[in-house]
Coordinates of C-alpha atoms in Angstrom, one line a residue:
Chain A
X1 CA 5.9 -9.2 43.1
X2 CA 3.1 -11.7 42.2
X3 CA 4.9 -13.7 40.4
X4 CA 7.0 -14.1 43.1
X5 CA 3.9 -15.3 45.5
X6 CA 2.8 -17.8 43.0
X7 CA 6.3 -18.9 42.8
X8 CA 6.3 -18.9 46.7
X9 CA 3.3 -20.8 46.8
X10 CA 4.6 -23.5 44.1
X11 CA 7.6 -24.1 45.6
X12 CA 6.0 -24.6 49.6
X13 CA 2.8 -27.4 48.0
X14 CA 5.8 -28.9 45.8
X15 CA 7.9 -29.2 49.1
X16 CA 4.4 -30.6 51.5
X17 CA 1.9 -32.1 49.0
X18 CA 3.6 -33.5 46.2
X19 CA 6.0 -35.6 47.0
X20 CA 4.2 -38.3 48.1
X21 CA 1.6 -38.5 45.7
X22 CA 4.5 -38.4 42.8
X23 CA 5.9 -40.7 44.6
X24 CA 3.4 -43.1 44.2
X25 CA 2.9 -42.5 40.8
X26 CA 6.5 -43.3 39.8
X27 CA 5.7 -46.4 41.6
X28 CA 2.6 -47.0 39.5
X29 CA 5.1 -46.5 36.6
X30 CA 7.6 -48.5 37.6
X31 CA 5.1 -51.6 37.9
X32 CA 3.6 -50.7 34.5
X33 CA 7.5 -51.5 33.3
X34 CA 7.2 -54.6 35.3
X35 CA 3.9 -56.2 34.2
X36 CA 3.5 -55.4 30.8
X37 CA 5.8 -56.2 28.2
X38 CA 7.5 -53.0 26.4
X39 CA 9.0 -54.9 23.9
X40 CA 7.9 -55.2 19.7
X41 CA 4.3 -54.5 20.5
X42 CA 1.3 -53.5 17.2
X43 CA -0.2 -50.2 17.7
X44 CA -3.5 -52.0 19.7
X45 CA -0.8 -53.6 22.3
X46 CA 1.2 -50.5 22.9
X47 CA -2.1 -49.1 23.8
X48 CA -3.5 -51.3 26.7
X49 CA -0.4 -50.8 29.2
X50 CA -1.0 -47.3 28.6
X51 CA -4.4 -47.6 28.9
X52 CA -5.3 -49.9 31.4
X53 CA -2.5 -49.3 33.9
X54 CA -0.9 -45.6 33.0
X55 CA -4.8 -44.0 34.0
X56 CA -3.9 -44.4 37.9
X57 CA -0.9 -41.7 37.3
X58 CA -3.4 -39.5 37.0
X59 CA -5.8 -40.5 39.8
X60 CA -2.3 -40.8 42.1
X61 CA -1.8 -37.2 41.4
X62 CA -4.8 -35.1 40.7
X63 CA -7.6 -36.8 43.4
X64 CA -5.5 -35.5 46.6
X65 CA -5.2 -32.2 45.0
X66 CA -7.4 -30.7 48.2
X67 CA -6.3 -33.0 50.5
X68 CA -4.3 -30.4 52.4
X69 CA -7.7 -28.8 53.5
X70 CA -9.3 -31.9 54.5
X71 CA -7.6 -30.4 58.0
X72 CA -9.9 -27.4 59.2
X73 CA -7.5 -25.8 60.0
X74 CA -5.3 -25.6 57.3
X75 CA -8.1 -25.0 55.5
X76 CA -9.4 -21.6 57.6
X77 CA -5.7 -20.8 57.0
X78 CA -5.4 -20.9 53.3
X79 CA -8.5 -19.2 53.1
X80 CA -8.1 -16.7 55.6
X81 CA -4.9 -15.8 53.1
X82 CA -5.3 -12.8 50.4
X83 CA -4.3 -15.3 47.9
X84 CA -7.2 -16.6 46.1
X85 CA -7.7 -20.3 46.9
X86 CA -8.6 -20.6 43.4
X87 CA -5.1 -20.1 42.7
X88 CA -3.8 -22.6 44.9
X89 CA -5.5 -25.0 43.1
X90 CA -4.5 -24.0 39.5
X91 CA -1.1 -23.8 40.7
X92 CA -0.8 -26.8 42.3
X93 CA -3.5 -28.7 39.5
X94 CA -0.3 -27.3 37.0
X95 CA 2.8 -28.9 38.5
X96 CA 0.5 -32.0 38.6
X97 CA -0.4 -31.6 35.0
X98 CA 3.5 -31.1 33.9
X99 CA 4.2 -34.6 36.4
X100 CA 1.9 -36.4 34.6
X101 CA 2.9 -35.7 30.7
X102 CA 6.3 -36.2 31.7
X103 CA 5.9 -39.5 33.6
X104 CA 3.7 -40.8 30.7
X105 CA 6.5 -39.6 28.2
X106 CA 8.5 -41.5 30.1
X107 CA 7.0 -44.7 29.8
X108 CA 6.3 -43.9 26.3
X109 CA 9.9 -43.4 25.3
X110 CA 10.6 -46.7 26.7
X111 CA 8.4 -48.4 24.6
X112 CA 9.7 -46.4 21.8
X113 CA 13.1 -47.9 23.0
X114 CA 11.7 -51.7 23.0
X115 CA 10.4 -50.9 19.1
X116 CA 6.6 -50.8 19.9
X117 CA 4.6 -49.5 17.7
X118 CA 4.1 -45.6 19.3
X119 CA 2.7 -42.1 17.8
X120 CA 1.9 -39.2 19.7
X121 CA -1.4 -40.5 19.1
X122 CA -1.0 -42.8 21.7
X123 CA 0.8 -40.4 23.9
X124 CA -1.9 -38.0 23.6
X125 CA -4.6 -40.4 24.8
X126 CA -3.0 -41.9 27.6
X127 CA -2.7 -38.2 29.4
X128 CA -6.4 -37.4 28.4
X129 CA -7.0 -41.0 29.8
X130 CA -5.4 -40.2 33.2
X131 CA -6.3 -37.0 33.4
X132 CA -10.1 -37.6 33.2
X133 CA -9.6 -40.6 35.7
X134 CA -7.7 -37.9 37.6
X135 CA -10.3 -35.9 37.1
X136 CA -13.0 -38.1 38.3
X137 CA -11.5 -38.6 41.7
X138 CA -10.9 -34.6 41.9
X139 CA -14.5 -33.8 41.4
X140 CA -15.6 -36.3 44.0
X141 CA -13.0 -35.2 46.3
X142 CA -14.2 -31.8 46.3
X143 CA -18.2 -32.3 45.8
X144 CA -17.7 -34.9 49.6
X145 CA -15.3 -33.0 50.6
X146 CA -13.2 -36.3 51.5
X147 CA -10.5 -37.7 49.6
X148 CA -11.1 -41.5 50.7
X149 CA -14.3 -40.8 48.6
X150 CA -12.6 -39.7 45.8
X151 CA -10.4 -42.5 45.1
X152 CA -13.5 -45.0 46.0
X153 CA -15.1 -42.9 42.7
X154 CA -11.9 -43.9 40.2
X155 CA -11.9 -47.9 41.2
X156 CA -15.9 -47.6 40.9
X157 CA -15.2 -45.7 37.4
X158 CA -12.5 -48.4 36.1
X159 CA -14.3 -51.0 37.0
X160 CA -17.4 -49.9 35.4
X161 CA -15.2 -49.4 32.1
X162 CA -13.4 -52.7 33.3
X163 CA -16.7 -55.0 33.2
X164 CA -19.2 -52.7 30.5
X165 CA -15.7 -52.0 28.3
X166 CA -17.4 -50.8 24.8
X167 CA -20.6 -49.5 26.5
X168 CA -19.6 -46.6 28.1
X169 CA -19.6 -44.8 24.7
X170 CA -17.6 -41.3 24.5
X171 CA -16.1 -41.7 27.6
X172 CA -14.6 -45.2 27.7
X173 CA -11.3 -45.2 29.3
X174 CA -9.6 -48.3 26.9
X175 CA -11.0 -46.4 23.7
X176 CA -7.2 -47.1 22.0
X177 CA -7.4 -50.6 23.1
X178 CA -10.3 -51.5 20.8
X179 CA -9.3 -49.2 18.2
X180 CA -10.6 -45.8 18.4
X181 CA -8.5 -42.9 18.8
X182 CA -11.1 -39.5 18.3
X183 CA -12.9 -39.5 21.1
X184 CA -10.2 -39.4 23.9
X185 CA -11.6 -34.8 23.0
X186 CA -14.6 -35.9 25.4
X187 CA -12.9 -37.4 27.5
X188 CA -10.2 -33.7 28.1
X189 CA -14.1 -32.0 27.8
X190 CA -15.2 -34.0 30.6
X191 CA -12.1 -34.0 32.5
X192 CA -11.8 -29.8 32.1
X193 CA -15.5 -29.6 33.5
X194 CA -15.2 -32.3 36.3
X195 CA -11.9 -30.6 37.6
X196 CA -13.7 -26.9 37.4
X197 CA -17.0 -28.4 39.1
X198 CA -14.7 -29.8 41.7
X199 CA -12.7 -27.1 42.4
X200 CA -15.2 -24.6 42.7
X201 CA -17.3 -26.8 45.0
X202 CA -14.2 -26.9 46.9
X203 CA -13.8 -23.1 46.9
X204 CA -17.3 -23.1 48.1
X205 CA -17.6 -25.5 51.0
X206 CA -17.8 -24.1 54.0
Chain B
X1 CA -21.5 -49.5 74.5
X2 CA -18.5 -48.5 72.6
X3 CA -19.6 -50.9 69.9
X4 CA -22.8 -49.1 69.4
X5 CA -21.3 -45.9 68.5
X6 CA -19.0 -47.5 65.9
X7 CA -22.0 -48.7 64.1
X8 CA -24.1 -45.8 64.4
X9 CA -21.0 -43.5 62.8
X10 CA -20.4 -46.1 60.5
X11 CA -24.2 -46.3 59.3
X12 CA -24.7 -42.3 59.5
X13 CA -21.4 -42.0 57.2
X14 CA -21.5 -40.9 53.3
X15 CA -19.2 -43.8 52.8
X16 CA -21.3 -46.4 53.9
X17 CA -24.3 -45.1 52.0
X18 CA -22.2 -45.4 49.0
X19 CA -21.3 -48.5 49.7
X20 CA -24.6 -50.3 49.9
X21 CA -25.4 -48.3 46.4
X22 CA -22.4 -49.9 45.3
X23 CA -23.1 -53.4 46.4
X24 CA -26.6 -53.3 44.8
X25 CA -26.0 -52.0 42.0
X26 CA -23.2 -54.5 41.5
X27 CA -26.0 -57.1 42.4
X28 CA -28.6 -56.1 40.2
X29 CA -26.7 -55.1 37.4
X30 CA -24.5 -57.9 37.3
X31 CA -26.7 -60.9 38.6
X32 CA -30.1 -59.4 38.0
X33 CA -30.1 -61.3 34.2
X34 CA -30.0 -64.7 35.7
X35 CA -32.7 -64.1 38.3
X36 CA -35.1 -63.3 35.7
X37 CA -35.2 -66.9 34.0
X38 CA -34.4 -70.1 35.0
X39 CA -31.9 -72.3 33.5
X40 CA -33.1 -73.5 30.1
X41 CA -32.7 -77.3 30.0
X42 CA -30.5 -78.0 26.6
X43 CA -32.7 -79.2 23.7
X44 CA -30.8 -81.7 21.2
X45 CA -29.9 -80.2 17.8
X46 CA -28.6 -76.7 19.1
X47 CA -25.7 -75.3 16.7
X48 CA -23.6 -74.4 20.6
X49 CA -24.0 -75.6 23.7
X50 CA -20.8 -73.7 24.4
X51 CA -17.3 -75.3 25.6
X52 CA -15.6 -77.5 28.3
X53 CA -12.3 -78.2 29.7
X54 CA -11.5 -81.5 28.5
X55 CA -8.1 -83.6 28.7
X56 CA -7.6 -84.4 24.9
X57 CA -3.9 -84.9 23.7
X58 CA -4.9 -84.3 20.1
X59 CA -5.9 -80.6 21.2
X60 CA -3.2 -80.0 24.2
X61 CA -0.7 -81.4 22.4
X62 CA -0.5 -78.9 18.9
X63 CA -1.8 -76.3 20.9
X64 CA 1.0 -76.2 23.5
X65 CA 3.6 -76.8 20.9
X66 CA 2.6 -74.0 18.5
X67 CA 2.1 -71.5 21.8
X68 CA 6.0 -73.2 22.6
X69 CA 7.6 -72.0 19.6
X70 CA 5.5 -68.6 19.2
X71 CA 7.4 -67.3 22.7
X72 CA 10.5 -69.3 21.6
X73 CA 10.1 -67.0 18.0
X74 CA 9.9 -64.0 20.4
X75 CA 12.4 -64.5 22.5
X76 CA 10.6 -64.5 25.9
X77 CA 7.7 -66.6 27.6
X78 CA 4.9 -65.2 29.8
X79 CA 4.7 -66.9 33.3
X80 CA 1.8 -66.0 35.7
X81 CA 4.5 -66.5 39.9
X82 CA 2.2 -63.8 41.2
X83 CA 1.2 -61.5 38.1
X84 CA 2.3 -61.0 34.3
X85 CA 5.9 -61.6 33.8
X86 CA 8.1 -61.6 30.6
X87 CA 10.9 -65.0 31.4
X88 CA 14.5 -64.9 29.1
X89 CA 16.0 -67.8 29.6
X90 CA 20.2 -68.4 29.7
X91 CA 21.8 -69.7 26.5
X92 CA 22.3 -73.2 27.6
X93 CA 18.0 -73.2 28.7
X94 CA 17.5 -72.0 25.1
X95 CA 19.5 -74.2 23.5
X96 CA 17.8 -76.7 25.8
X97 CA 14.2 -75.4 24.9
X98 CA 14.7 -75.5 20.8
X99 CA 15.7 -79.6 21.7
X100 CA 12.4 -79.9 23.0
X101 CA 10.7 -77.9 20.3
X102 CA 12.7 -80.6 17.6
X103 CA 11.1 -83.1 19.1
X104 CA 8.1 -82.0 18.9
X105 CA 8.2 -80.4 15.6
X106 CA 11.3 -82.0 13.5
X107 CA 12.3 -78.1 13.3
X108 CA 16.3 -77.8 14.0
X109 CA 18.0 -74.8 16.2
X110 CA 19.6 -73.6 12.9
X111 CA 15.7 -74.0 11.5
X112 CA 14.5 -72.1 14.1
X113 CA 17.3 -69.2 14.7
X114 CA 17.4 -68.8 11.1
X115 CA 14.0 -68.3 10.4
X116 CA 13.2 -64.5 9.7
X117 CA 10.0 -64.4 8.8
X118 CA 8.3 -64.9 12.0
X119 CA 5.3 -62.5 12.9
X120 CA 3.2 -62.6 15.5
X121 CA -0.3 -61.8 15.2
X122 CA -1.9 -58.3 15.9
X123 CA -2.8 -54.9 14.1
X124 CA -1.2 -52.5 11.8
X125 CA -1.4 -49.0 12.3
X126 CA -2.1 -47.2 8.9
X127 CA -4.3 -43.5 8.5
X128 CA -7.2 -42.8 6.0
X129 CA -7.8 -40.0 4.2
X130 CA -8.8 -37.7 7.0
X131 CA -5.7 -38.5 8.7
X132 CA -7.2 -40.8 11.0
X133 CA -5.5 -44.5 12.3
X134 CA -6.8 -47.3 11.0
X135 CA -6.3 -50.5 12.6
X136 CA -6.0 -53.8 10.3
X137 CA -5.8 -57.9 12.4
X138 CA -2.9 -59.7 10.7
X139 CA -2.3 -62.9 11.3
X140 CA 1.0 -64.7 13.0
X141 CA 3.5 -66.0 10.4
X142 CA 5.3 -69.1 11.6
X143 CA 7.9 -72.2 9.7
X144 CA 6.3 -74.8 8.7
X145 CA 6.2 -77.8 10.5
X146 CA 4.8 -81.1 11.4
X147 CA 3.6 -82.7 14.6
X148 CA 6.4 -85.4 15.7
X149 CA 4.8 -88.6 17.0
X150 CA 5.4 -88.2 20.6
X151 CA 3.6 -90.1 23.0
X152 CA 0.8 -87.9 25.6
X153 CA 2.8 -89.1 28.6
X154 CA 6.1 -87.9 26.8
X155 CA 4.9 -84.9 26.1
X156 CA 3.4 -84.0 29.4
X157 CA 7.0 -84.8 30.5
X158 CA 8.9 -82.2 28.2
X159 CA 6.1 -79.6 29.8
X160 CA 7.1 -80.2 33.0
X161 CA 10.6 -79.8 32.1
X162 CA 9.5 -76.4 30.3
X163 CA 7.9 -75.1 32.8
X164 CA 10.9 -75.9 35.3
X165 CA 13.0 -74.0 33.0
X166 CA 10.7 -71.2 33.2
X167 CA 10.6 -71.1 37.2
X168 CA 7.3 -72.6 37.1
X169 CA 3.9 -71.0 37.3
X170 CA 3.6 -70.7 33.4
X171 CA 0.8 -72.4 30.8
X172 CA 2.8 -75.3 30.6
X173 CA 2.5 -76.5 34.0
X174 CA 0.8 -79.4 34.1
X175 CA -1.5 -78.0 36.7
X176 CA -2.7 -75.4 34.2
X177 CA -2.0 -76.9 30.9
X178 CA -5.4 -78.9 29.9
X179 CA -7.5 -75.6 31.1
X180 CA -5.4 -73.7 29.1
X181 CA -4.7 -75.7 25.7
X182 CA -8.0 -77.8 25.7
X183 CA -11.1 -75.9 25.4
X184 CA -13.6 -78.4 23.3
X185 CA -16.8 -77.9 22.1
X186 CA -19.5 -79.6 24.4
X187 CA -21.7 -81.9 23.1
X188 CA -25.4 -82.4 24.2
X189 CA -24.9 -85.2 26.2
X190 CA -22.4 -83.4 27.9
X191 CA -24.0 -80.0 28.4
X192 CA -27.4 -82.2 29.5
X193 CA -25.5 -84.3 31.9
X194 CA -23.8 -81.2 32.7
X195 CA -27.3 -79.4 33.7
X196 CA -29.1 -82.4 35.8
X197 CA -26.5 -82.4 38.2
X198 CA -26.3 -78.4 38.8
X199 CA -30.1 -79.1 38.7
X200 CA -30.2 -81.7 42.0
X201 CA -31.3 -80.0 45.2
X202 CA -27.6 -80.0 47.2
X203 CA -26.3 -78.1 43.9
X204 CA -28.8 -75.8 42.8
X205 CA -28.1 -73.3 45.7
X206 CA -24.4 -73.6 45.7
X207 CA -24.4 -73.1 41.8
X208 CA -26.4 -69.5 42.2
X209 CA -24.1 -68.9 45.2
X210 CA -20.6 -69.2 43.8
X211 CA -22.2 -67.1 40.7
X212 CA -23.1 -64.5 43.5
X213 CA -19.8 -65.1 45.2
X214 CA -18.3 -64.6 42.0
X215 CA -19.4 -60.9 41.3
X216 CA -19.6 -59.8 44.7
X217 CA -15.9 -60.3 45.1
X218 CA -14.9 -57.9 42.5
X219 CA -15.8 -55.5 45.1
X220 CA -15.1 -56.7 48.6
X221 CA -11.5 -57.4 47.3
X222 CA -11.2 -54.0 47.7
X223 CA -14.3 -51.3 48.4
X224 CA -13.6 -51.9 52.3
X225 CA -10.1 -50.6 52.4
X226 CA -12.1 -46.9 52.0
X227 CA -14.4 -47.5 54.7
X228 CA -11.0 -48.7 56.8
X229 CA -9.2 -45.3 55.3
X230 CA -12.8 -43.0 55.4
X231 CA -13.1 -43.7 59.4
X232 CA -9.5 -43.5 60.1
X233 CA -9.4 -40.3 58.7
X234 CA -12.6 -39.4 60.1
X235 CA -11.0 -39.8 63.5
X236 CA -8.1 -37.4 62.0
X237 CA -10.2 -34.9 61.2
X238 CA -12.0 -34.6 63.9
X239 CA -8.7 -34.3 66.0
X240 CA -10.1 -37.4 68.1
X241 CA -6.8 -39.5 67.8
X242 CA -5.3 -38.0 70.9
X243 CA -8.6 -38.4 72.9
X244 CA -9.0 -41.9 71.7
X245 CA -5.0 -42.7 72.7
X246 CA -6.1 -41.2 76.2
X247 CA -8.7 -43.6 77.2
X248 CA -8.8 -46.2 79.7
X249 CA -9.8 -49.3 77.1
X250 CA -7.1 -51.8 76.3
X251 CA -5.7 -51.7 72.9
X252 CA -6.9 -54.6 71.8
X253 CA -10.7 -54.1 73.3
X254 CA -10.8 -50.8 71.0
X255 CA -8.9 -51.9 67.9
X256 CA -11.4 -55.4 68.0
X257 CA -14.4 -53.5 68.7
X258 CA -13.5 -51.3 65.8
X259 CA -12.9 -54.0 63.9
X260 CA -15.7 -56.0 64.4
X261 CA -18.3 -52.8 64.1
X262 CA -16.5 -52.3 60.3
X263 CA -16.9 -56.4 59.3
X264 CA -20.2 -56.7 60.3
X265 CA -22.2 -53.0 58.7
X266 CA -20.0 -54.2 55.6
X267 CA -21.4 -57.6 55.6
X268 CA -25.1 -56.1 56.3
X269 CA -25.9 -55.2 52.2
X270 CA -24.1 -58.5 51.6
X271 CA -26.1 -60.9 53.5
X272 CA -29.4 -59.0 52.5
X273 CA -28.6 -59.1 48.8
X274 CA -27.9 -62.7 49.0
X275 CA -31.5 -63.5 50.8
X276 CA -33.0 -61.2 48.1
X277 CA -31.5 -63.9 45.6
X278 CA -32.4 -66.9 47.6
X279 CA -36.5 -65.4 47.5
X280 CA -35.5 -65.0 43.0
X281 CA -34.1 -68.6 43.0
X282 CA -37.0 -69.7 45.1
X283 CA -39.2 -68.4 42.6
X284 CA -37.8 -69.3 39.4
X285 CA -37.8 -73.2 40.3
X286 CA -41.2 -73.5 42.7
X287 CA -41.8 -76.8 43.5
X288 CA -37.9 -77.9 43.3
X289 CA -36.0 -78.6 46.4
X290 CA -32.7 -76.5 47.1
X291 CA -30.8 -77.3 49.7
X292 CA -29.8 -73.8 51.3
X293 CA -27.5 -74.3 54.3
X294 CA -24.6 -75.9 52.6
X295 CA -24.9 -72.8 50.3
X296 CA -25.2 -70.7 52.8
X297 CA -21.9 -71.9 54.1
X298 CA -19.8 -72.0 51.1
X299 CA -21.1 -68.2 50.4
X300 CA -19.8 -67.7 54.4
X301 CA -16.6 -68.9 53.0
X302 CA -16.2 -67.5 50.3
X303 CA -16.7 -63.9 51.1
X304 CA -16.0 -63.2 55.0
X305 CA -12.3 -63.4 54.7
X306 CA -12.5 -60.9 51.5
X307 CA -13.9 -58.4 54.4
X308 CA -12.3 -59.7 56.6
X309 CA -8.6 -59.5 55.3
X310 CA -9.2 -56.1 53.6
X311 CA -10.3 -54.3 56.3
X312 CA -7.7 -56.0 58.5
X313 CA -4.8 -54.8 56.2
X314 CA -6.5 -51.6 55.3
X315 CA -6.7 -50.9 59.7
X316 CA -3.1 -52.5 59.4
X317 CA -1.6 -50.3 57.2
X318 CA -3.4 -46.8 58.2
X319 CA -1.9 -47.6 61.9
X320 CA 1.2 -47.6 60.6
X321 CA 1.8 -45.7 57.8
X322 CA -1.5 -44.1 56.6
X323 CA -4.4 -44.3 54.7
X324 CA -3.5 -43.0 51.5
X325 CA -0.9 -45.8 51.9
X326 CA -3.4 -48.4 52.2
X327 CA -5.7 -47.6 49.5
X328 CA -2.8 -47.5 47.2
X329 CA -1.5 -51.2 48.2
X330 CA -4.7 -52.4 48.5
X331 CA -5.7 -51.4 45.0
X332 CA -2.5 -52.4 43.6
X333 CA -3.4 -55.6 45.1
X334 CA -6.5 -55.6 43.7
X335 CA -5.8 -54.8 39.6
X336 CA -2.8 -57.7 40.2
X337 CA -5.6 -60.4 41.3
X338 CA -8.5 -58.7 38.7
X339 CA -5.7 -59.1 35.7
X340 CA -4.2 -62.5 36.8
X341 CA -8.0 -64.2 37.3
X342 CA -9.5 -66.1 34.5
X343 CA -13.5 -65.7 34.3
X344 CA -13.6 -69.5 35.0
X345 CA -10.7 -72.1 36.3
X346 CA -8.3 -69.8 38.0
X347 CA -8.7 -70.6 41.4
X348 CA -5.5 -71.2 43.1
X349 CA -4.0 -70.9 46.5
X350 CA -2.8 -67.4 47.3
X351 CA -4.9 -65.4 44.9
X352 CA -6.9 -62.7 46.3
X353 CA -9.8 -62.7 43.7
X354 CA -11.7 -65.5 43.2
X355 CA -13.6 -66.1 40.1
X356 CA -16.3 -68.2 38.7
X357 CA -18.3 -66.8 36.3
X358 CA -20.6 -69.7 35.5
X359 CA -23.5 -70.7 36.7
X360 CA -22.5 -74.7 36.0
X361 CA -19.3 -75.9 36.0
X362 CA -19.9 -77.9 38.8
X363 CA -17.1 -80.4 38.0
X364 CA -14.8 -77.0 37.6
X365 CA -15.0 -76.2 41.1
X366 CA -15.0 -79.6 42.4
X367 CA -11.6 -79.8 40.5
X368 CA -10.2 -76.7 42.3
X369 CA -12.1 -77.5 45.4
X370 CA -9.0 -78.5 47.7
X371 CA -6.8 -75.0 46.4
X372 CA -10.4 -72.9 47.3
X373 CA -10.2 -74.3 50.8
X374 CA -6.7 -73.9 51.1
X375 CA -7.1 -70.4 49.8
X376 CA -9.5 -68.3 52.0
X377 CA -7.7 -70.4 55.2
X378 CA -4.7 -68.8 54.6
X379 CA -6.8 -65.2 54.0
X380 CA -8.9 -65.9 57.3
X381 CA -5.3 -66.5 58.7
X382 CA -3.9 -63.6 57.1
X383 CA -6.4 -61.4 58.6
X384 CA -5.6 -62.3 62.2
X385 CA -2.2 -61.6 61.8
X386 CA -3.0 -58.0 60.4
X387 CA -5.7 -57.8 63.3
X388 CA -2.7 -58.5 65.7
X389 CA 0.1 -56.3 63.8
X390 CA -2.7 -53.5 63.7
X391 CA -3.2 -53.5 67.7
X392 CA 0.5 -54.2 68.0
X393 CA 1.4 -50.8 66.1
X394 CA -1.7 -48.8 67.9
X395 CA -0.8 -49.9 71.5
X396 CA 3.0 -48.6 70.5
X397 CA 1.7 -45.2 69.1
X398 CA -0.6 -44.7 72.3
X399 CA 2.8 -45.0 74.5
X400 CA 4.5 -42.6 72.3
X401 CA 6.9 -45.0 70.6
X402 CA 6.0 -43.2 66.7
X403 CA 5.5 -39.9 68.2
X404 CA 9.3 -40.5 69.8
X405 CA 10.5 -41.4 66.0
X406 CA 9.0 -37.9 64.9
X407 CA 10.8 -36.2 66.9
X408 CA 14.2 -38.1 65.7
X409 CA 13.4 -36.9 62.6
X410 CA 13.2 -33.2 62.7
X411 CA 15.8 -33.5 65.0
X412 CA 17.7 -35.0 62.3
X413 CA 16.5 -31.7 60.0
X414 CA 17.5 -29.0 62.8
X415 CA 21.0 -31.0 62.9
X416 CA 21.3 -30.8 58.8
X417 CA 19.5 -27.1 58.7
X418 CA 22.7 -26.0 61.2
X419 CA 25.4 -27.4 59.3
X420 CA 23.8 -25.4 56.7
X421 CA 23.8 -21.9 58.7
X422 CA 27.4 -22.9 59.4
X423 CA 28.5 -23.1 56.5
X424 CA 26.8 -19.7 55.1
X425 CA 28.4 -18.2 57.6

């Protein structure tokens, strides 16, 4: 019975809240194919489109996670339901995460077919980078109660990474492009904390 | 007054607080170092005076030839129409390209196409004993060749032809040939002359203004879209749109007042940080006469079009489709522009982001001044056009035009739903 309710929530959210962010993410993916060469790249060159551009897929999918509840009327309705709002957020998070992995994997497959040097580490690194950037947006949107602030935080964090390059330490988005792989675990940990904190704040917001 | 209400609404919003924080942080982190010490005069006997772009045929010809050979062997050529693009040539153009390379290197098409050992420079990936990836740099491998005796004039003709075959905007275009392939070490005399030019009263203020605009432009080319989207959403969240539509005020007046309020408030931290820079620069060069008026004019003509055009595009797209779409478009545009722009010397007629990331470089900027004037003028016109379109869309919405479209969309959905129900029955 409970599974049926969750499935219904997922279906409704997919129909109303998923298509536009997904279309934006697909747009970013197609643009990445146009902007970057995807043939015969070495390991470092392969990492560049994955880290420098595909990370925006995470921002497109995760930042607007709380967008429907920005409308106070919808928020009141959602909070009045028996199903916990946190579960609704987890369901949304789940299908967006699946979409993120599939989109990054699709681009990875294109690079593989183009005879680029691409390993599972690249795919893992790209997914975690996109997840972390998305988590920044989600956190900022959750804290401020405004998705626009979330997107602004994404751009500012990206810009800080772009300008400061190696000085971002373990939270550098472009570490694979600089030849380091290990610190993606920090991004994963950071993403988990940011998502948890942002969702908690959103649930508690009045 | 409506404008005062709008100003208050923006200034007391979280968005404006963030905008001010970002502007001030950008100013301090990027320009702060330059404002601590005056620009040192070059001393004789230094090991490095930096590089300069100099039209030296002996440097340009071998460098451009090697790059053309590399791209031929790769099988594609990179151009920058508005962004990075890989061009693959048709057979007859490829044959002509081989002929040109033959004229420059002495290699025949058979030698070029039959060369199988080509390897581009890059990194190899291996694993260490713990399974962690290890990257090793390897240099490029080309066929052996010698530059053929070609005059510089003829070389330029060939490069013009190459650029034409690639559809323009390649590194071989005559306008970018020198800038791309002829960076030579600066001599003491050149460095000193450049320093003395910069220190002239008419130039010193402009030099600091250019650097200020270079850094601040990076954020002004994107952040205004968030402010515009934030205000648009604030109306929607407070369910104010229907109320706004029903007011007596004309659409032109309402949209223009809101637009002007946004632009003027967003220029406020820019003006204040710029004034702070003037005070700091005056303190760095006591006794030095600095003419600030032309510098202020330059700064205004450089930065104002960013705020005007990004805000106008954001207002128009938010009104037409929605604020999320406006953010998406502006972020992509900004990103492409950021990728396309080099730190110095990449001012073109159309690019959004203008870069001049050095204190000196008076002669480089002077060379591109025509394109600079054109570029900023274009963005001013774009702002006016987008603002007019925003007024038009807003006015149509007030008349219910887009509501009718929504009703039509609902009607279509109902038709399909009815058909499904009938077929199920």
